[in-house]
mmCIF file of C-alpha atoms and ligand atoms in Angstrom:
data_model
loop_
_atom_site.group_PDB
_atom_site.id
_atom_site.type_symbol
_atom_site.label_atom_id
_atom_site.label_comp_id
_atom_site.label_asym_id
_atom_site.label_seq_id
_atom_site.Cartn_x
_atom_site.Cartn_y
_atom_site.Cartn_z
ATOM 1 C CA MET A 1 28.084 -10.729 -17.258
ATOM 2 C CA GLN A 2 29.642 -7.068 -16.676
ATOM 3 C CA VAL A 3 27.549 -4.929 -14.868
ATOM 4 C CA LYS A 4 27.309 -2.337 -18.010
ATOM 5 C CA ASP A 5 25.417 -5.780 -20.133
ATOM 6 C CA LYS A 6 22.585 -5.603 -17.424
ATOM 7 C CA ILE A 7 21.809 -1.925 -17.896
ATOM 8 C CA SER A 8 19.577 -0.043 -20.926
ATOM 9 C CA ILE A 9 19.297 3.888 -20.792
ATOM 10 C CA ILE A 10 16.397 6.570 -21.614
ATOM 11 C CA ILE A 11 16.684 9.817 -22.487
ATOM 12 C CA PRO A 12 14.070 11.233 -23.038
ATOM 13 C CA ALA A 13 15.202 14.096 -25.136
ATOM 14 C CA ARG A 14 12.773 17.476 -27.313
ATOM 15 C CA ASN A 15 14.883 19.449 -28.749
ATOM 16 C CA GLU A 16 18.134 19.000 -28.006
ATOM 17 C CA ALA A 17 20.371 18.580 -30.785
ATOM 18 C CA LYS A 18 23.323 20.637 -30.241
ATOM 19 C CA ASN A 19 23.209 17.941 -25.970
ATOM 20 C CA ILE A 20 21.984 14.704 -27.395
ATOM 21 C CA GLU A 21 25.530 13.344 -28.516
ATOM 22 C CA ASP A 22 27.642 14.695 -25.804
ATOM 23 C CA ILE A 23 24.995 12.433 -23.590
ATOM 24 C CA ILE A 24 24.842 9.390 -25.776
ATOM 25 C CA ILE A 25 29.091 9.506 -25.578
ATOM 26 C CA LYS A 26 29.077 9.974 -21.942
ATOM 27 C CA CYS A 27 26.696 7.131 -21.559
ATOM 28 C CA ARG A 28 27.872 4.489 -24.190
ATOM 29 C CA GLU A 29 30.727 4.164 -21.105
ATOM 30 C CA PHE A 30 27.898 2.476 -19.086
ATOM 31 C CA SER A 31 25.174 0.678 -21.064
ATOM 32 C CA ASP A 32 24.809 -0.566 -25.129
ATOM 33 C CA ASP A 33 21.509 -0.016 -24.871
ATOM 34 C CA ILE A 34 20.648 2.996 -24.635
ATOM 35 C CA ILE A 35 16.929 3.947 -26.289
ATOM 36 C CA VAL A 36 16.279 7.749 -26.670
ATOM 37 C CA ILE A 37 12.234 8.785 -26.949
ATOM 38 C CA ASP A 38 12.063 12.015 -29.116
ATOM 39 C CA GLY A 39 9.131 14.001 -28.401
ATOM 40 C CA HIS A 40 8.813 14.846 -31.785
ATOM 41 C CA SER A 41 11.438 17.470 -31.833
ATOM 42 C CA LEU A 42 11.865 20.509 -34.427
ATOM 43 C CA ASP A 43 15.200 19.898 -34.559
ATOM 44 C CA GLU A 44 17.753 16.643 -36.060
ATOM 45 C CA THR A 45 17.604 15.703 -32.195
ATOM 46 C CA PRO A 46 16.331 11.729 -33.400
ATOM 47 C CA GLN A 47 18.749 11.288 -36.482
ATOM 48 C CA ILE A 48 21.285 12.293 -34.182
ATOM 49 C CA ALA A 49 20.505 10.059 -31.789
ATOM 50 C CA SER A 50 20.175 7.238 -34.289
ATOM 51 C CA ARG A 51 22.989 7.871 -35.895
ATOM 52 C CA MET A 52 25.122 7.955 -32.691
ATOM 53 C CA GLY A 53 23.319 4.063 -32.207
ATOM 54 C CA ALA A 54 20.861 4.881 -29.794
ATOM 55 C CA ARG A 55 17.328 3.768 -30.244
ATOM 56 C CA VAL A 56 15.408 6.304 -30.907
ATOM 57 C CA TYR A 57 11.562 6.086 -31.268
ATOM 58 C CA ALA A 58 8.857 9.233 -31.246
ATOM 59 C CA ASP A 59 6.110 9.624 -28.421
ATOM 60 C CA ASN A 60 3.348 10.354 -29.015
ATOM 61 C CA LYS A 61 3.091 13.782 -28.190
ATOM 62 C CA LYS A 62 1.607 13.887 -24.602
ATOM 63 C CA GLY A 63 4.497 15.084 -22.278
ATOM 64 C CA LYS A 64 7.610 13.551 -20.913
ATOM 65 C CA GLY A 65 5.736 11.008 -18.878
ATOM 66 C CA GLU A 66 4.552 9.215 -21.649
ATOM 67 C CA ALA A 67 7.872 9.013 -23.154
ATOM 68 C CA ILE A 68 8.994 7.576 -19.860
ATOM 69 C CA ARG A 69 6.271 5.084 -19.977
ATOM 70 C CA LEU A 70 7.349 4.436 -23.727
ATOM 71 C CA GLY A 71 10.491 4.002 -23.094
ATOM 72 C CA ILE A 72 10.548 1.379 -19.889
ATOM 73 C CA THR A 73 8.501 -1.310 -22.234
ATOM 74 C CA LYS A 74 11.316 -0.560 -25.154
ATOM 75 C CA ALA A 75 14.388 -1.539 -22.473
ATOM 76 C CA GLU A 76 15.330 -4.823 -22.710
ATOM 77 C CA LYS A 77 18.415 -5.085 -19.914
ATOM 78 C CA GLU A 78 17.057 -5.271 -15.580
ATOM 79 C CA VAL A 79 18.150 -2.362 -14.712
ATOM 80 C CA ILE A 80 16.689 0.775 -16.812
ATOM 81 C CA VAL A 81 18.401 3.904 -16.131
ATOM 82 C CA PHE A 82 16.812 7.544 -16.564
ATOM 83 C CA ILE A 83 18.898 10.809 -18.426
ATOM 84 C CA ASP A 84 17.582 13.700 -19.050
ATOM 85 C CA ALA A 85 19.407 14.653 -22.529
ATOM 86 C CA ASP A 86 19.983 18.399 -21.063
ATOM 87 C CA GLY A 87 23.231 18.157 -19.978
ATOM 88 C CA SER A 88 21.853 18.274 -16.174
ATOM 89 C CA HIS A 89 22.726 15.493 -15.382
ATOM 90 C CA ASP A 90 25.935 13.630 -15.547
ATOM 91 C CA PRO A 91 27.025 9.955 -16.533
ATOM 92 C CA GLY A 92 29.859 9.068 -15.227
ATOM 93 C CA ASP A 93 27.765 9.142 -11.756
ATOM 94 C CA ILE A 94 25.320 6.158 -13.241
ATOM 95 C CA PRO A 95 28.145 3.816 -11.243
ATOM 96 C CA GLU A 96 26.502 5.145 -8.078
ATOM 97 C CA LEU A 97 23.765 5.197 -9.183
ATOM 98 C CA VAL A 98 22.641 1.894 -9.930
ATOM 99 C CA ARG A 99 25.363 0.591 -7.264
ATOM 100 C CA PRO A 100 22.393 -0.059 -4.248
ATOM 101 C CA ILE A 101 20.613 -2.485 -7.343
ATOM 102 C CA PHE A 102 22.977 -3.731 -8.359
ATOM 103 C CA GLU A 103 24.382 -5.040 -4.630
ATOM 104 C CA GLY A 104 21.018 -6.250 -2.968
ATOM 105 C CA ARG A 105 19.998 -2.951 -0.993
ATOM 106 C CA ALA A 106 17.579 -1.549 -3.472
ATOM 107 C CA ASP A 107 14.812 -1.544 -5.847
ATOM 108 C CA HIS A 108 14.793 2.190 -7.401
ATOM 109 C CA VAL A 109 17.238 4.808 -6.531
ATOM 110 C CA SER A 110 16.971 8.610 -7.344
ATOM 111 C CA GLY A 111 19.696 10.553 -7.905
ATOM 112 C CA SER A 112 19.587 13.385 -4.911
ATOM 113 C CA ARG A 113 20.252 17.885 -6.326
ATOM 114 C CA MET A 114 19.129 18.055 -2.423
ATOM 115 C CA ARG A 115 21.976 15.795 -1.093
ATOM 116 C CA GLY A 116 24.686 16.192 -4.217
ATOM 117 C CA GLY A 117 23.946 20.033 -5.043
ATOM 118 C CA SER A 118 22.212 22.134 -7.831
ATOM 119 C CA ASP A 119 22.391 25.015 -10.393
ATOM 120 C CA GLU A 120 19.319 25.141 -11.321
ATOM 121 C CA LEU A 121 16.846 25.329 -8.246
ATOM 122 C CA HIS A 122 18.133 28.693 -6.301
ATOM 123 C CA GLY A 123 18.856 31.998 -7.429
ATOM 124 C CA ASP A 124 15.640 34.063 -8.948
ATOM 125 C CA PHE A 125 11.525 33.434 -7.968
ATOM 126 C CA ALA A 126 10.847 30.867 -9.871
ATOM 127 C CA LYS A 127 13.561 28.678 -8.821
ATOM 128 C CA PHE A 128 13.290 29.699 -5.619
ATOM 129 C CA ILE A 129 8.940 29.026 -6.218
ATOM 130 C CA ARG A 130 9.909 25.530 -7.721
ATOM 131 C CA MET A 131 11.863 24.442 -4.433
ATOM 132 C CA MET A 132 9.552 25.022 -1.845
ATOM 133 C CA GLY A 133 7.575 22.960 -4.186
ATOM 134 C CA SER A 134 9.538 20.303 -5.010
ATOM 135 C CA ASP A 135 10.064 20.406 -0.980
ATOM 136 C CA ILE A 136 7.002 19.957 0.343
ATOM 137 C CA ILE A 137 5.909 17.374 -2.451
ATOM 138 C CA THR A 138 8.615 15.949 -0.788
ATOM 139 C CA LEU A 139 8.169 16.141 3.410
ATOM 140 C CA GLY A 140 5.055 14.861 2.457
ATOM 141 C CA ILE A 141 5.711 11.688 0.823
ATOM 142 C CA ASN A 142 8.251 11.306 4.187
ATOM 143 C CA TYR A 143 5.346 11.799 6.581
ATOM 144 C CA ARG A 144 2.758 9.373 4.527
ATOM 145 C CA PHE A 145 5.851 7.126 3.641
ATOM 146 C CA GLY A 146 7.540 7.516 7.057
ATOM 147 C CA ALA A 147 10.596 8.018 4.771
ATOM 148 C CA GLU A 148 13.703 10.543 4.205
ATOM 149 C CA LEU A 149 13.746 11.569 1.087
ATOM 150 C CA THR A 150 14.899 14.901 0.560
ATOM 151 C CA ASP A 151 14.497 15.145 -4.107
ATOM 152 C CA SER A 152 11.283 13.183 -5.361
ATOM 153 C CA GLN A 153 11.159 15.429 -8.296
ATOM 154 C CA ASN A 154 14.766 14.315 -10.550
ATOM 155 C CA GLY A 155 14.932 12.902 -13.364
ATOM 156 C CA PHE A 156 17.884 10.883 -12.853
ATOM 157 C CA ARG A 157 17.154 7.750 -10.818
ATOM 158 C CA ALA A 158 17.260 4.255 -12.015
ATOM 159 C CA ILE A 159 15.522 0.531 -10.917
ATOM 160 C CA ARG A 160 14.762 -2.318 -11.614
ATOM 161 C CA LYS A 161 12.697 -3.218 -14.669
ATOM 162 C CA ASN A 162 10.471 -5.635 -13.437
ATOM 163 C CA VAL A 163 9.327 -3.172 -10.221
ATOM 164 C CA ALA A 164 9.078 -0.467 -13.082
ATOM 165 C CA LEU A 165 6.706 -2.215 -14.860
ATOM 166 C CA SER A 166 4.505 -3.195 -11.917
ATOM 167 C CA LEU A 167 4.243 0.380 -10.768
ATOM 168 C CA GLY A 168 1.073 1.242 -13.447
ATOM 169 C CA LEU A 169 2.128 4.430 -13.867
ATOM 170 C CA LYS A 170 0.224 6.926 -15.655
ATOM 171 C CA GLU A 171 1.188 10.771 -15.075
ATOM 172 C CA ASN A 172 1.716 12.334 -19.220
ATOM 173 C CA ILE A 173 3.856 14.753 -18.571
ATOM 174 C CA THR A 174 7.628 15.399 -15.619
ATOM 175 C CA THR A 175 4.824 14.478 -12.364
ATOM 176 C CA ILE A 176 5.787 11.159 -13.641
ATOM 177 C CA GLU A 177 9.293 11.772 -11.356
ATOM 178 C CA GLN A 178 6.789 11.693 -8.365
ATOM 179 C CA GLU A 179 4.708 9.389 -9.321
ATOM 180 C CA MET A 180 7.127 6.406 -9.525
ATOM 181 C CA VAL A 181 8.470 7.179 -5.802
ATOM 182 C CA ILE A 182 4.934 7.607 -3.879
ATOM 183 C CA LYS A 183 4.143 3.921 -6.431
ATOM 184 C CA THR A 184 7.191 2.478 -4.808
ATOM 185 C CA LEU A 185 7.588 3.674 -1.618
ATOM 186 C CA LYS A 186 2.702 2.119 -1.692
ATOM 187 C CA GLY A 187 4.326 -0.786 -3.054
ATOM 188 C CA GLY A 188 6.576 -1.635 -0.310
ATOM 189 C CA TYR A 189 9.511 -1.896 -2.565
ATOM 190 C CA ARG A 190 12.450 0.216 -1.411
ATOM 191 C CA LEU A 191 13.758 3.037 -2.817
ATOM 192 C CA LEU A 192 17.097 4.680 -1.145
ATOM 193 C CA GLU A 193 18.451 8.386 -2.979
ATOM 194 C CA VAL A 194 22.216 8.980 -3.364
ATOM 195 C CA PRO A 195 23.950 13.008 -3.947
ATOM 196 C CA ALA A 196 24.117 13.440 -7.651
ATOM 197 C CA HIS A 197 24.689 17.216 -9.033
ATOM 198 C CA GLU A 198 22.119 19.364 -10.732
ATOM 199 C CA TYR A 199 24.563 21.096 -13.589
ATOM 200 C CA ALA A 200 22.454 23.963 -15.628
ATOM 201 C CA ARG A 201 20.995 23.045 -19.113
ATOM 202 C CA LYS A 202 23.819 23.516 -21.480
ATOM 203 C CA TYR A 203 21.464 24.090 -24.613
ATOM 204 C CA GLY A 204 18.153 25.294 -24.820
ATOM 205 C CA THR A 205 14.915 26.338 -23.189
ATOM 206 C CA SER A 206 13.918 24.200 -20.423
ATOM 207 C CA CYS A 207 10.092 22.609 -21.872
ATOM 208 C CA ILE A 208 8.625 22.993 -18.078
ATOM 209 C CA LYS A 209 5.988 26.582 -17.430
ATOM 210 C CA VAL A 210 5.410 26.086 -13.352
ATOM 211 C CA SER A 211 3.725 28.006 -13.876
ATOM 212 C CA ARG A 212 1.239 26.010 -16.133
ATOM 213 C CA VAL A 213 1.645 22.661 -14.776
ATOM 214 C CA TRP A 214 1.630 23.754 -10.699
ATOM 215 C CA TRP A 215 -2.138 22.124 -10.525
ATOM 216 C CA ARG A 216 -1.177 18.572 -12.238
ATOM 217 C CA TYR A 217 1.350 18.083 -9.007
ATOM 218 C CA VAL A 218 -0.877 18.934 -6.698
ATOM 219 C CA PHE A 219 -3.139 16.139 -7.984
ATOM 220 C CA SER A 220 -1.332 13.683 -8.131
ATOM 221 C CA TRP A 221 0.538 14.045 -5.092
ATOM 222 C CA VAL A 222 -2.454 14.365 -3.255
ATOM 223 C CA LYS A 223 -4.495 11.292 -5.999
ATOM 224 C CA TYR A 224 -1.493 8.888 -5.000
ATOM 225 C CA LEU A 225 -0.714 9.584 -1.840
ATOM 226 C CA PHE A 226 -4.329 8.819 -0.299
ATOM 227 C CA PHE A 227 -6.275 7.544 -3.322
HETATM 228 N N1 GTP B 301 10.361 12.344 -25.353
HETATM 229 C C1 GTP B 301 9.890 13.728 -24.657
HETATM 230 N N2 GTP B 301 11.196 14.439 -23.709
HETATM 231 C C2 GTP B 301 11.122 15.496 -23.601
HETATM 232 C C3 GTP B 301 9.286 16.271 -23.478
HETATM 233 N N3 GTP B 301 9.607 17.746 -22.639
HETATM 234 C C4 GTP B 301 10.162 17.101 -22.233
HETATM 235 N N4 GTP B 301 11.306 15.947 -22.391
HETATM 236 C C5 GTP B 301 13.715 15.981 -21.868
HETATM 237 O O1 GTP B 301 12.785 15.421 -20.769
HETATM 238 C C6 GTP B 301 13.825 16.200 -19.717
HETATM 239 C C7 GTP B 301 13.930 16.859 -19.332
HETATM 240 O O2 GTP B 301 13.347 18.255 -20.155
HETATM 241 P P1 GTP B 301 13.614 19.685 -19.501
HETATM 242 O O3 GTP B 301 13.397 20.763 -20.793
HETATM 243 O O4 GTP B 301 15.228 19.776 -19.025
HETATM 244 O O5 GTP B 301 12.853 19.958 -17.928
HETATM 245 P P2 GTP B 301 13.273 20.473 -16.906
HETATM 246 O O6 GTP B 301 14.732 19.098 -15.977
HETATM 247 O O7 GTP B 301 12.652 20.144 -15.762
HETATM 248 O O8 GTP B 301 13.859 21.686 -16.931
HETATM 249 P P3 GTP B 301 14.817 22.784 -16.819
HETATM 250 O O9 GTP B 301 15.228 23.497 -15.573
HETATM 251 O O10 GTP B 301 15.083 23.290 -18.583
HETATM 252 O O11 GTP B 301 16.008 21.718 -16.972
HETATM 253 C C8 GTP B 301 14.743 16.799 -21.412
HETATM 254 O O12 GTP B 301 16.014 16.127 -21.766
HETATM 255 C C9 GTP B 301 14.014 16.987 -22.029
HETATM 256 O O13 GTP B 301 14.104 17.108 -23.119
HETATM 257 C C10 GTP B 301 8.920 15.482 -24.276
HETATM 258 O O14 GTP B 301 7.464 15.464 -24.280
HETATM 259 N N5 GTP B 301 8.869 14.493 -24.347
HETATM 260 MG MG1 MG B 302 16.519 20.401 -17.563
#
């Protein structure tokens, strides 16, 4: 059995009609179980995804976190890869991302933009605030668990399906990333990072408004770290 037969790829997508085809084509090299969780797109995202051979499910309109949680229940293979639909992550990095899991060195591997570089974290004030917030959250996680992480927020990650199911994930928005990281460490599972470059979104606009959700990051960070 090849590694390819053991990987499900979950792609959360909302209004990504211009990006989704390219991502699915590139992901096919690494998995035959490609799942697109559609966030009630107003464009042709779900139609294109299903034409490209992906299994497509609609989320319940609560956000990317809920989409990720739904995807986990649909995945059929033993290792799940999460990748964004906007072209920010390179599917060509998937072999390096899953390697530590298949070599038995990790249960969860996070792509690190701090180790791999990012075209989206630097350059203007909003990006600066986002990067600083992300660094502070990561620092807190490192102090609490004695870890040496550099990125707790990346949407590009791989995890054993049974571990993902055991975490009892609850978050509905993008705070799902830090929830996964914190609960992995809390559960005593092995978390590693590999460098992964983050590219600028190819087409379309961000679904995230930091000014509206920052308090939810702080709230979930404190809740999962200490309670
Ligand atoms: N199913 C689903 N997918 C979503 C939802 N919100 C965002 N996404 C997808 O989740 C991924 C990450 O969202 P982005 O808007 O790119 O967020 P981001 O990467 O933090 O922001 P950018 O800086 O613009 O890249 C993308 O593939 C989105 O299409 C949602 O409510 N439901
Ligand atoms: Mg993005």
